Amino acid sequence: MEIAIGLILAGCALGAGCAMIAGIGPGIGEGNAVGQACAAIGRQPESKGPVTTTLLFGCAIAETTGLYALVIAILLIFVAPQRLVNILVNALK
């Protein structure tokens, strides 16, 4: 039984780590978007307003994937192990 609980905890920790890899994508994407927006504003300074608005909306949408990954990782660390252990204990009764 201790081995099964250890595997549950290890699986949840590994899953949380894999979920946080999804945080890399928004960082790269937002950095690229900001760089392109700065280049566009540098070429045409009068388009600063529309470019900035579009940039902020795009960054907000891109950031949601990182936030979803964070929520999944938190659930895997704090919620899932207890529930899975309870299921295991109830199954062995």
Short mmCIF file of C-alpha atoms in Angstrom, two decimals:
data_model
loop_
_atom_site.label_atom_id
_atom_site.label_comp_id
_atom_site.label_asym_id
_atom_site.label_seq_id
_atom_site.Cartn_x
_atom_site.Cartn_y
_atom_site.Cartn_z
CA MET A 1 0.00 0.00 0.00
CA GLU A 2 2.86 2.42 0.77
CA ILE A 3 4.30 1.79 -2.70
CA ALA A 4 0.96 2.63 -4.31
CA ILE A 5 0.69 5.85 -2.32
CA GLY A 6 4.25 6.74 -3.27
CA LEU A 7 3.43 6.16 -6.94
CA ILE A 8 0.35 8.36 -6.63
CA LEU A 9 2.38 11.18 -5.09
CA ALA A 10 5.17 10.79 -7.65
CA GLY A 11 2.69 10.80 -10.52
CA CYS A 12 1.00 13.94 -9.25
CA ALA A 13 4.34 15.70 -8.80
CA LEU A 14 5.52 14.66 -12.25
CA GLY A 15 2.22 15.77 -13.77
CA ALA A 16 2.45 19.15 -12.06
CA GLY A 17 5.97 19.63 -13.40
CA CYS A 18 4.87 18.72 -16.91
CA ALA A 19 1.92 21.10 -16.64
CA MET A 20 4.25 23.97 -15.75
CA ILE A 21 6.22 23.42 -18.95
CA ALA A 22 3.22 25.08 -20.59
CA GLY A 23 4.37 28.33 -18.94
CA ILE A 24 7.27 28.53 -21.39
CA GLY A 25 5.01 29.08 -24.40
CA PRO A 26 3.32 32.27 -23.22
CA GLY A 27 6.67 33.77 -22.20
CA ILE A 28 8.20 33.18 -25.61
CA GLY A 29 5.05 34.26 -27.44
CA GLU A 30 4.59 37.46 -25.47
CA GLY A 31 8.25 38.37 -25.83
CA ASN A 32 8.02 37.91 -29.58
CA ALA A 33 4.80 39.93 -29.75
CA VAL A 34 6.27 42.83 -27.76
CA GLY A 35 9.37 42.85 -29.95
CA GLN A 36 7.28 42.96 -33.11
CA ALA A 37 5.05 45.69 -31.67
CA CYS A 38 8.08 47.81 -30.79
CA ALA A 39 9.39 47.36 -34.32
CA ALA A 40 6.02 48.34 -35.79
CA ILE A 41 5.79 51.45 -33.60
CA GLY A 42 9.36 52.33 -34.54
CA ARG A 43 8.49 52.19 -38.24
CA GLN A 44 5.18 54.08 -37.89
CA PRO A 45 4.95 56.03 -34.61
CA GLU A 46 1.45 57.29 -35.45
CA SER A 47 0.11 53.71 -35.17
CA LYS A 48 1.07 53.45 -31.51
CA GLY A 49 -2.53 53.36 -30.21
CA PRO A 50 -3.91 50.52 -32.36
CA VAL A 51 -0.71 48.48 -32.09
CA THR A 52 -0.65 48.81 -28.31
CA THR A 53 -4.32 47.85 -27.99
CA THR A 54 -3.89 44.78 -30.17
CA LEU A 55 -0.71 43.87 -28.30
CA LEU A 56 -2.43 44.01 -24.91
CA PHE A 57 -5.35 41.87 -26.08
CA GLY A 58 -2.98 39.35 -27.63
CA CYS A 59 -0.82 39.15 -24.50
CA ALA A 60 -3.91 38.68 -22.32
CA ILE A 61 -5.11 35.80 -24.48
CA ALA A 62 -1.65 34.22 -24.58
CA GLU A 63 -1.30 34.47 -20.82
CA THR A 64 -4.43 32.37 -20.23
CA THR A 65 -2.60 29.18 -21.26
CA GLY A 66 0.02 29.81 -18.60
CA LEU A 67 -2.67 30.47 -16.00
CA TYR A 68 -4.53 27.29 -16.93
CA ALA A 69 -1.28 25.34 -16.53
CA LEU A 70 -0.72 26.92 -13.12
CA VAL A 71 -4.24 25.96 -11.99
CA ILE A 72 -3.74 22.37 -13.17
CA ALA A 73 -0.37 22.17 -11.39
CA ILE A 74 -1.86 23.49 -8.14
CA LEU A 75 -4.71 20.98 -8.37
CA LEU A 76 -2.25 18.15 -9.00
CA ILE A 77 -0.15 19.14 -6.00
CA PHE A 78 -2.83 19.92 -3.41
CA VAL A 79 -6.10 18.23 -4.43
CA ALA A 80 -5.44 15.13 -6.54
CA PRO A 81 -3.13 13.19 -4.17
CA GLN A 82 -5.63 13.18 -1.30
CA ARG A 83 -8.51 12.16 -3.55
CA LEU A 84 -6.53 9.40 -5.23
CA VAL A 85 -5.27 8.04 -1.91
CA ASN A 86 -8.84 8.02 -0.58
CA ILE A 87 -9.98 6.10 -3.66
CA LEU A 88 -7.16 3.59 -3.15
CA VAL A 89 -7.94 3.13 0.56
CA ASN A 90 -11.66 2.67 -0.14
CA ALA A 91 -10.92 0.16 -2.90
CA LEU A 92 -8.76 -1.95 -0.59
CA LYS A 93 -11.40 -2.13 2.17
#
